[in-house]
Tab-separated table of C-alpha atoms and ligand atoms in Angstrom:
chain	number	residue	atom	x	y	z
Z	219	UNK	CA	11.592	67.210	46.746
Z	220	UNK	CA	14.637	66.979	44.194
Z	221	UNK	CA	17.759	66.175	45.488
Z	222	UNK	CA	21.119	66.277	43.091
Z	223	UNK	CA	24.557	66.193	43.773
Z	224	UNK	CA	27.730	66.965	41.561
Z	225	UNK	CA	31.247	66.133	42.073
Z	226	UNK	CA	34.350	68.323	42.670
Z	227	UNK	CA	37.269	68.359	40.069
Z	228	UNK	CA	40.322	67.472	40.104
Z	229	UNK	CA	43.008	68.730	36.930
Z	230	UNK	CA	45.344	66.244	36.195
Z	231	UNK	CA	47.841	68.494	33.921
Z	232	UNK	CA	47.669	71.183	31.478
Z	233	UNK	CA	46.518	74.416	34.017
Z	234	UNK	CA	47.363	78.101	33.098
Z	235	UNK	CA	48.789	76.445	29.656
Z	236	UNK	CA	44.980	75.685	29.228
Z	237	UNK	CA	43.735	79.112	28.983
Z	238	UNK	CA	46.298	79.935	26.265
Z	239	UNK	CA	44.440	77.432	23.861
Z	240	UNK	CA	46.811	73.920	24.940
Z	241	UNK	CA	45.115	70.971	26.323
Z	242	UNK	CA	44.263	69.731	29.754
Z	243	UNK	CA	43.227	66.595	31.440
Z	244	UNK	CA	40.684	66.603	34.170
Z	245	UNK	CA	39.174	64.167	36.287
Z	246	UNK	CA	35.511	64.418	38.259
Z	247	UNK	CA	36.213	63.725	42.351
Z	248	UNK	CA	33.128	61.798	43.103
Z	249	UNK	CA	34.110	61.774	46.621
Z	250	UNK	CA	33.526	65.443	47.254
Z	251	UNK	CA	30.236	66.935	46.054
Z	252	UNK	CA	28.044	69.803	45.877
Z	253	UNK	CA	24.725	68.916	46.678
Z	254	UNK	CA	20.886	70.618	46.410
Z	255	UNK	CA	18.121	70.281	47.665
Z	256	UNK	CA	15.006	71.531	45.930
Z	257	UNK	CA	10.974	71.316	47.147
Z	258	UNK	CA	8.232	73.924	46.759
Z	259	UNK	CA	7.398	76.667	49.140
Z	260	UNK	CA	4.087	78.217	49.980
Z	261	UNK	CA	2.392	80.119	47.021
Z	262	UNK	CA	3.765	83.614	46.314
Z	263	UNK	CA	6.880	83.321	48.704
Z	264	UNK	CA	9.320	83.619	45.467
Z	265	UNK	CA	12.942	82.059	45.783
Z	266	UNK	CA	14.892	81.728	48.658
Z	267	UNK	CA	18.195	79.926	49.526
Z	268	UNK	CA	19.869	78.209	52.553
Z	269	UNK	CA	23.237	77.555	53.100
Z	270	UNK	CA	24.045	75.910	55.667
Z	271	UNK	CA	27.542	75.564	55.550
Z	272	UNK	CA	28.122	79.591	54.934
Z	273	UNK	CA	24.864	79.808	57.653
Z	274	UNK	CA	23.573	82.236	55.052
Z	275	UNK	CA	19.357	82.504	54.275
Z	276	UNK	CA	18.588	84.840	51.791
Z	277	UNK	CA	16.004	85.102	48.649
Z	278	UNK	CA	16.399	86.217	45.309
Z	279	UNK	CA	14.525	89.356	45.684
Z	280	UNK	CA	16.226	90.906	48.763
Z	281	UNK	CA	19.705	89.499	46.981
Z	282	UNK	CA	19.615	89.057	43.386
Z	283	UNK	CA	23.154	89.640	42.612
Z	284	UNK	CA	24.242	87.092	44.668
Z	285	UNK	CA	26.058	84.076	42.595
Z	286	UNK	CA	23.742	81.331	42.820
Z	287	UNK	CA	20.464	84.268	42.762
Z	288	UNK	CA	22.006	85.383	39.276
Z	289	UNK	CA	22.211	81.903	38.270
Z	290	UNK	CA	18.643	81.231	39.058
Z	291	UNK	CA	17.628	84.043	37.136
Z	292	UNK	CA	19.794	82.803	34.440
Z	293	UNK	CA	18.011	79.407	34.508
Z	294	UNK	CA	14.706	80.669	34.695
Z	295	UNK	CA	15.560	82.979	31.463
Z	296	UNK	CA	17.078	80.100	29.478
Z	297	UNK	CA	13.833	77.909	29.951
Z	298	UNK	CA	11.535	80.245	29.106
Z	299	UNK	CA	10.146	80.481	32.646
Z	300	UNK	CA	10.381	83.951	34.394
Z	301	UNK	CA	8.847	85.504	31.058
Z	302	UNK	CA	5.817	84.028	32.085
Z	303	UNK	CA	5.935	86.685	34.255
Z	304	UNK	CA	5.836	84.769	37.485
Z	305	UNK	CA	8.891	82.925	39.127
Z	306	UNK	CA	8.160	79.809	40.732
Z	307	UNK	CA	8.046	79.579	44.536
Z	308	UNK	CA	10.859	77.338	45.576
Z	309	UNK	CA	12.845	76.911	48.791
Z	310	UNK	CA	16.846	75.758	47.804
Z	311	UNK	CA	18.819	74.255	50.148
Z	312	UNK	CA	23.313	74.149	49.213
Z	313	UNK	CA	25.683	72.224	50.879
Z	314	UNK	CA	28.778	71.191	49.923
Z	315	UNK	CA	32.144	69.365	51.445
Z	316	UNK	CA	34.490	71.105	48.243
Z	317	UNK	CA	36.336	73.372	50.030
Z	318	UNK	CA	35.813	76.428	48.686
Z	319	UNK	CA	38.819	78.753	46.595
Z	320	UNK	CA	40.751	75.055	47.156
Z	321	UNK	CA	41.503	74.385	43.404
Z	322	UNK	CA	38.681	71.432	43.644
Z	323	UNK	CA	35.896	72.821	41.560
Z	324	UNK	CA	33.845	74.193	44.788
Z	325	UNK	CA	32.218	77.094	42.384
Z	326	UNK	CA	31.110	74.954	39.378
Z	327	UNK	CA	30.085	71.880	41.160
Z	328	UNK	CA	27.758	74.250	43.494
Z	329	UNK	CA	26.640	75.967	39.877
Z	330	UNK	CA	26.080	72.482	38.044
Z	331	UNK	CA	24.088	71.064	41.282
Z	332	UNK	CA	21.726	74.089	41.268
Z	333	UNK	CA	20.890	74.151	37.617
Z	334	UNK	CA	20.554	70.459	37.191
Z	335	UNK	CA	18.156	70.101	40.724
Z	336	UNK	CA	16.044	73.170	39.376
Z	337	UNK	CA	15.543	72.521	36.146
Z	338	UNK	CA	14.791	68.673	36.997
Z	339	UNK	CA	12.079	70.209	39.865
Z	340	UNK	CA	10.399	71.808	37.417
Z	341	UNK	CA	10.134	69.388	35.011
Z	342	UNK	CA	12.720	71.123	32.061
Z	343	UNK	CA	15.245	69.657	29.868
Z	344	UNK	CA	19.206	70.605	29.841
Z	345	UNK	CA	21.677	69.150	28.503
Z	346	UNK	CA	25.098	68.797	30.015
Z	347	UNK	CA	26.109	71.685	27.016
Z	348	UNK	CA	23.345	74.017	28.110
Z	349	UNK	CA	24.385	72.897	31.994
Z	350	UNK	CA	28.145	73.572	30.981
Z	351	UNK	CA	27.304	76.974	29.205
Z	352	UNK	CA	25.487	78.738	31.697
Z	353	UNK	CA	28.209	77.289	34.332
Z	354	UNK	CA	30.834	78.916	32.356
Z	355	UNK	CA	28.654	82.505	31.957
Z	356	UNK	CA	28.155	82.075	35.738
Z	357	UNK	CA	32.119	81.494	36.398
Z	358	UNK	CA	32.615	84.076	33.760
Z	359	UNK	CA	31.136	87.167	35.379
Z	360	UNK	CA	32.635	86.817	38.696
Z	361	UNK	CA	35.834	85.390	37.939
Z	362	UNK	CA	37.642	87.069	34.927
Z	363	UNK	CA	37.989	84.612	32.096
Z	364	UNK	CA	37.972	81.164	33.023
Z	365	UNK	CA	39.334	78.443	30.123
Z	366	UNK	CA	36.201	76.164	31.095
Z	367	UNK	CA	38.022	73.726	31.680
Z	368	UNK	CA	36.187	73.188	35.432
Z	369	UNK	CA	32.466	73.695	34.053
Z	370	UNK	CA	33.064	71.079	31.370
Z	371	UNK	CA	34.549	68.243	33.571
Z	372	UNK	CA	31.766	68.908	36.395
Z	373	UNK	CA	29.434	68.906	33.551
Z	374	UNK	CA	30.182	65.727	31.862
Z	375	UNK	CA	31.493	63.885	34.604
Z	376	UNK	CA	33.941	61.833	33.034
Z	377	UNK	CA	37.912	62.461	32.685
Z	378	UNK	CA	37.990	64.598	29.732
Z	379	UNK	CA	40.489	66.213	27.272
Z	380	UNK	CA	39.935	69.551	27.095
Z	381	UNK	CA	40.914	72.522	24.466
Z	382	UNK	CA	39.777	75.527	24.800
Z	383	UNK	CA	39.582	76.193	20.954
Z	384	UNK	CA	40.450	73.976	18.558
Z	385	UNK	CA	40.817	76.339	15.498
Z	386	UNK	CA	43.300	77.956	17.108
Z	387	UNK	CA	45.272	75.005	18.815
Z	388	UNK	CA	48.270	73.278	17.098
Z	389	UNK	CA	47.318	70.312	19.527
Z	390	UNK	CA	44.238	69.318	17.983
Z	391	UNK	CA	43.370	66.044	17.259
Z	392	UNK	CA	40.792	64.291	15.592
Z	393	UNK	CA	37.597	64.495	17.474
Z	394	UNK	CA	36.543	60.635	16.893
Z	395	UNK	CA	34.859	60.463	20.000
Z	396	UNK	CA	33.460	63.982	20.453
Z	397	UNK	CA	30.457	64.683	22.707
Z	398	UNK	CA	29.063	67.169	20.810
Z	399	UNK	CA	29.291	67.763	16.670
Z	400	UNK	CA	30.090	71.113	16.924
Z	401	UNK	CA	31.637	71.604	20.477
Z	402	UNK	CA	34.140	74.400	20.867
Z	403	UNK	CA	35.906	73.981	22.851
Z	404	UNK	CA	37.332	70.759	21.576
Z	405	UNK	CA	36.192	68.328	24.630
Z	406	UNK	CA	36.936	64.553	24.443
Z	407	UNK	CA	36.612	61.828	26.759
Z	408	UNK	CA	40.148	59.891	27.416
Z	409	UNK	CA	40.983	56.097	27.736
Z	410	UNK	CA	42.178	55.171	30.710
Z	411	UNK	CA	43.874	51.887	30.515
Z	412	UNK	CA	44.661	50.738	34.141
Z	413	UNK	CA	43.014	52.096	37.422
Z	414	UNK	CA	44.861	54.935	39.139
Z	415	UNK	CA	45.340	56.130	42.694
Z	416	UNK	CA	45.827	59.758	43.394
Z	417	UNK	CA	46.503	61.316	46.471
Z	418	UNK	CA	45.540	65.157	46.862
Z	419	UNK	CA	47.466	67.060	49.590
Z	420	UNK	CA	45.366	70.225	50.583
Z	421	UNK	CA	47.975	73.252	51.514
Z	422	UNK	CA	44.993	74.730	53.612
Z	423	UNK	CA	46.038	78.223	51.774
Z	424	UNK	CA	42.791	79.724	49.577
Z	425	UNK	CA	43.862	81.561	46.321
Z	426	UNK	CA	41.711	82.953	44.368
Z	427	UNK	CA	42.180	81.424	41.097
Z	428	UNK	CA	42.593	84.779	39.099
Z	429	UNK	CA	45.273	85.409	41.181
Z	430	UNK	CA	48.279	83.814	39.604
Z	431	UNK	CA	45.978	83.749	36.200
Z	432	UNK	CA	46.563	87.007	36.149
Z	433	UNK	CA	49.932	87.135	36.795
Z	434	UNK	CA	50.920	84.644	34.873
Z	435	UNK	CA	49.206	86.732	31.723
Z	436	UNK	CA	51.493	89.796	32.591
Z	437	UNK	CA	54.420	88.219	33.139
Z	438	UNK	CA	53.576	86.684	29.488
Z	439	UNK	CA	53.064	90.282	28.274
Z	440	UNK	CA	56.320	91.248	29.147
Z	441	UNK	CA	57.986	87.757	27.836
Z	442	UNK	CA	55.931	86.636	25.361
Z	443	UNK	CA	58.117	83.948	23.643
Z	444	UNK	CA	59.200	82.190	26.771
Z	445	UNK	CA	55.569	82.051	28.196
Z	446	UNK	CA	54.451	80.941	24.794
Z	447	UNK	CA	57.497	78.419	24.819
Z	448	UNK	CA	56.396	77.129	27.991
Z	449	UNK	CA	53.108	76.671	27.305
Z	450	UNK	CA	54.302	74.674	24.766
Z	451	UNK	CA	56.361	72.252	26.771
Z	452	UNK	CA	53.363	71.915	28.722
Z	453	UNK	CA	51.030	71.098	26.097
Z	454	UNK	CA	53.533	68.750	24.572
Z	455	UNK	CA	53.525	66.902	28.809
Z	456	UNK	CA	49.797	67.018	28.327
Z	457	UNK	CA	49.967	64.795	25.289
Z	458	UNK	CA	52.401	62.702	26.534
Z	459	UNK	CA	50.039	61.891	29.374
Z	460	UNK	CA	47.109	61.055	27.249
Z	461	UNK	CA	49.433	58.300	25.672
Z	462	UNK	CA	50.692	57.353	29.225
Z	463	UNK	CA	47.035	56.990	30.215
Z	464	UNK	CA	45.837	54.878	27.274
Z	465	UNK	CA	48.908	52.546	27.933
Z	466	UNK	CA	48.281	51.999	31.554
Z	467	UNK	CA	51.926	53.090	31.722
Z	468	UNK	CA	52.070	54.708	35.122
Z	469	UNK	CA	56.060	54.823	35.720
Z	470	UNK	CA	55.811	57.087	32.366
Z	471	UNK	CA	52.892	59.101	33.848
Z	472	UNK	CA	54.298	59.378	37.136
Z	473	UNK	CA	57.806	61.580	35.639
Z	474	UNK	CA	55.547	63.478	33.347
Z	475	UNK	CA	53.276	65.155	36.085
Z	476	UNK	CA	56.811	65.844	37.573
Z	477	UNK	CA	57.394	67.389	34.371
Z	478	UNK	CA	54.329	69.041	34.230
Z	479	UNK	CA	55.278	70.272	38.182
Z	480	UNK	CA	58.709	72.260	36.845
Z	481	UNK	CA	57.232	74.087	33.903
Z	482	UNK	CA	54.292	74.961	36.285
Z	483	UNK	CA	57.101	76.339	38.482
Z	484	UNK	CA	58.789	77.809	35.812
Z	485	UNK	CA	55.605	80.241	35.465
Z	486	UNK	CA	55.947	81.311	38.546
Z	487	UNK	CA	52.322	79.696	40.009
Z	488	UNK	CA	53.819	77.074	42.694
Z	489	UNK	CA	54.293	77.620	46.623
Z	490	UNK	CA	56.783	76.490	49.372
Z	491	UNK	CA	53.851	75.173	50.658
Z	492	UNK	CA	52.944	73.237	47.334
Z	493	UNK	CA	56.531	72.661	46.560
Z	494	UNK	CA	56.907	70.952	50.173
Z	495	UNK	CA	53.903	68.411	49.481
Z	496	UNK	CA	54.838	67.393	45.953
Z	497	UNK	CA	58.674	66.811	47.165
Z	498	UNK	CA	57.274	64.965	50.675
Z	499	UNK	CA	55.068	62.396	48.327
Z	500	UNK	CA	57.738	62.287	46.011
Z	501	UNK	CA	60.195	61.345	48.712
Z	502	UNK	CA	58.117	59.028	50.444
Z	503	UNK	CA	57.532	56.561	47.370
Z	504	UNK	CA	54.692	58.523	44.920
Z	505	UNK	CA	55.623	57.407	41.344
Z	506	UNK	CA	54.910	61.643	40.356
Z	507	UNK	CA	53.669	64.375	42.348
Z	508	UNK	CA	52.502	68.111	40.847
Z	509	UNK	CA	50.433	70.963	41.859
Z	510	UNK	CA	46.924	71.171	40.662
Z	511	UNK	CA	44.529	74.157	39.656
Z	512	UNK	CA	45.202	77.775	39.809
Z	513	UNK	CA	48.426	77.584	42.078
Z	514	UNK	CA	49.538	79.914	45.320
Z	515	UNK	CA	47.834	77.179	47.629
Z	516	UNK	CA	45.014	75.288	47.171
Z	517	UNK	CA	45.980	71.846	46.241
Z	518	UNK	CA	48.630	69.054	44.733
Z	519	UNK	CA	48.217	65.664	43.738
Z	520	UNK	CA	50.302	62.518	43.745
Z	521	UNK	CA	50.185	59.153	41.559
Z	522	UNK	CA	50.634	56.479	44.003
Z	523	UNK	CA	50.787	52.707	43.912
Z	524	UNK	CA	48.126	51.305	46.359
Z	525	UNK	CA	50.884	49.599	49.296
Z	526	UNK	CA	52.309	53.256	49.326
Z	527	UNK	CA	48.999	54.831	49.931
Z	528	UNK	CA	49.720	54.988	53.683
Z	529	UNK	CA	53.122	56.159	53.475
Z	530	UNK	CA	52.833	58.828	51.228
Z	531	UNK	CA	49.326	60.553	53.161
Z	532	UNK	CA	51.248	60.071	56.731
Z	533	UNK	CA	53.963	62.281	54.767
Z	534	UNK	CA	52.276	65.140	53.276
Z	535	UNK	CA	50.254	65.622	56.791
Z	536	UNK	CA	53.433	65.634	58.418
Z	537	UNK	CA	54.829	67.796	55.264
Z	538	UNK	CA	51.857	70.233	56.495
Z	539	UNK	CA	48.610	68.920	54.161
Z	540	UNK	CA	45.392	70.459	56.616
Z	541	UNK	CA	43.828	67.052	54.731
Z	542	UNK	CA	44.454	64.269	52.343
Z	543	UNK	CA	42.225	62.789	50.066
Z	544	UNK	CA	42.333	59.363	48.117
Z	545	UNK	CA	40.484	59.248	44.869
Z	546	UNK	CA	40.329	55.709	42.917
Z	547	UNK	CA	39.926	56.396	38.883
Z	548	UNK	CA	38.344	54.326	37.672
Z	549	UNK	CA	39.489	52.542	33.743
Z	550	UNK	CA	37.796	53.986	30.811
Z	551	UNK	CA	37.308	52.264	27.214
Z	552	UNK	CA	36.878	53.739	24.078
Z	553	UNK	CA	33.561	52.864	23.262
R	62	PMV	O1	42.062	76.852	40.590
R	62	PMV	P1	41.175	76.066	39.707
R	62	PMV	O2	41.018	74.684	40.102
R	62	PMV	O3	39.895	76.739	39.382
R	62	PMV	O4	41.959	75.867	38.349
R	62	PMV	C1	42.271	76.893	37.507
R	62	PMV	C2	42.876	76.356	36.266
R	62	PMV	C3	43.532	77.407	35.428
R	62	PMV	O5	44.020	76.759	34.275
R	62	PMV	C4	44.704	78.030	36.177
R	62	PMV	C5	42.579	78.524	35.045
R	62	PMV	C6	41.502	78.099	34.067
R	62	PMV	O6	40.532	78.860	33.925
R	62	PMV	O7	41.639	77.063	33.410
């Protein structure tokens, strides 16, 4: 049996701006995973999937355009393994606590967990590029035109500074610590000077991510320079928070998520629900609150000292968060 489990996502700044070629900061969210389970079934039985959670069964042949069945296939075609003319016989189990359409990764983390568990039951090599690649095909197909950002972070596992191309971007920066020669996008990890504690308050409201992404692209149409000006602002927050970050300077990081929180207001992709979270942690002693992901629902996050912790949750439940979670980030170096 192979078990393997991958971690939700959590974007610390830079969303929307991100698929217009500026950079964005996102963190892996170890404390909500994806996870699958992989062991062999009886000879000539093919593929089939359970998901618990969903109470779906199915197999690949009665439902091969299902997500994860297209994925499979995807796998199997990468490796060089349904060309041999037989598929494997394999029984896959999902589960996953990411809530699902939630702005927490639920689609790539459920993506990364099946590629990495197959591919390490039967015995083949991928790298987190090939694992972020096929990800992003997979996210690709059914979801318009995702900047990757969600793929790569899930992928790599580490807080990461993303760019979705760096020939085009006027933020680019020197890629000392690149994890691949010739990555495009531009991907870097980030240092991380000082622990942080982030609160995400879940509005309980599921948007479809290509929701406001799409809106957000017409409204651009129609006003090109002050989208493009915006996106600027925003990419100019996001590089303010890098330094922030590196400097353990959390007061500083704490007004530029609020920052970050206007413009993203600005484009029109906040909520009263999400503007009613970020003010309630705000209020009740956060050093920075903002939305996070896609927008219309889904989630926010806030930058809290530890003694405030308390405080802050009680108020976004009572501000009308369905759930609160606390994730710890850990300090990075730059080695
Ligand atoms: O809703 P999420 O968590 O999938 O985040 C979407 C982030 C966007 O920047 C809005 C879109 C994207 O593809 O990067």
């Amino acid at each position: 049996m192979t078990v393997v489990t991958s971690p939700g996502k959590l974007i610390l700044c830079g969303e929307h701006a991100v698929v217009y070629d500026r950079p964005a900061i996102a963190l892996p969210l170890t404390q909500i995973c994806a996870q699958v389970h992989v062991v062999d079934s009886p000879y000539g039985s093919g593929i089939m999937f359970d998901a618990p959670n969903l109470q779906r069964h199915w197999t690949l042949a009665e439902e091969p355009e299902d997500p994860a069945s297209a994925l499979v296939v995807h796998l199997l075609e990468h490796v060089g393994i349904a060309r041999n003319g037989k598929t494997p016989d394999l029984h896959i189990t999902i589960t996953s606590d990411i809530p699902v359409a939630g702005g927490l990764g639920s689609g790539a983390a459920v993506a990364t967990a099946l590629l990495r568990a197959i591919s390490t039951h039967l015995d083949c090599t991928l790298s987190r590029e090939d694992v972020s690649k096929l990800v992003y095909e997979s996210e690709r197909h059914f979801h318009g035109t995702p900047s990757g950002i969600d793929n790569t972070v899930i992928a790599y596992e580490q807080p990461i500074w993303f760019c979705r191309s760096s020939a085009y971007s006027p933020w680019r920066t020197i890629p000392t610590q690149s994890m691949s020669a010739s990555a495009e996008p531009h991907i870097q990890p980030i240092v991380i000077a000082g622990p942080l504690t982030l609160l995400i308050g879940d509005t309980g409201i599921r948007s479809e991510t290509r929701l406001p992404v799409d809106a957000v692209r017409q409204r651009r149409e129609r006003q090109i320079l002050h989208y493009e000006a915006l996106f600027d602002a925003i990419g100019a927050v996001v590089t303010r928070i890098r330094a922030a970050l590196a400097e353990g300077n959390l007061a500083a990081l704490g007004l530029l998520l609020n920052n970050n929180h206007l413009l993203l207001q600005q484009m029109g992709v906040s909520s009263t629900e999400l503007d009613q979270l970020v003010d309630a942690a705000r209020e009740s002693g956060a050093l920075g609150a903002k939305l996070s992901g896609g927008g219309w629902g889904g989630v926010m996050l806030a930058l809290v000292e530890l003694p405030q912790v308390k405080q802050v949750s009680k108020a976004l439940l009572a501000a009308g968060a369905v759930q609160v979670y606390q994730t710890q980030i850990a300090p990075t170096t730059k080695s």
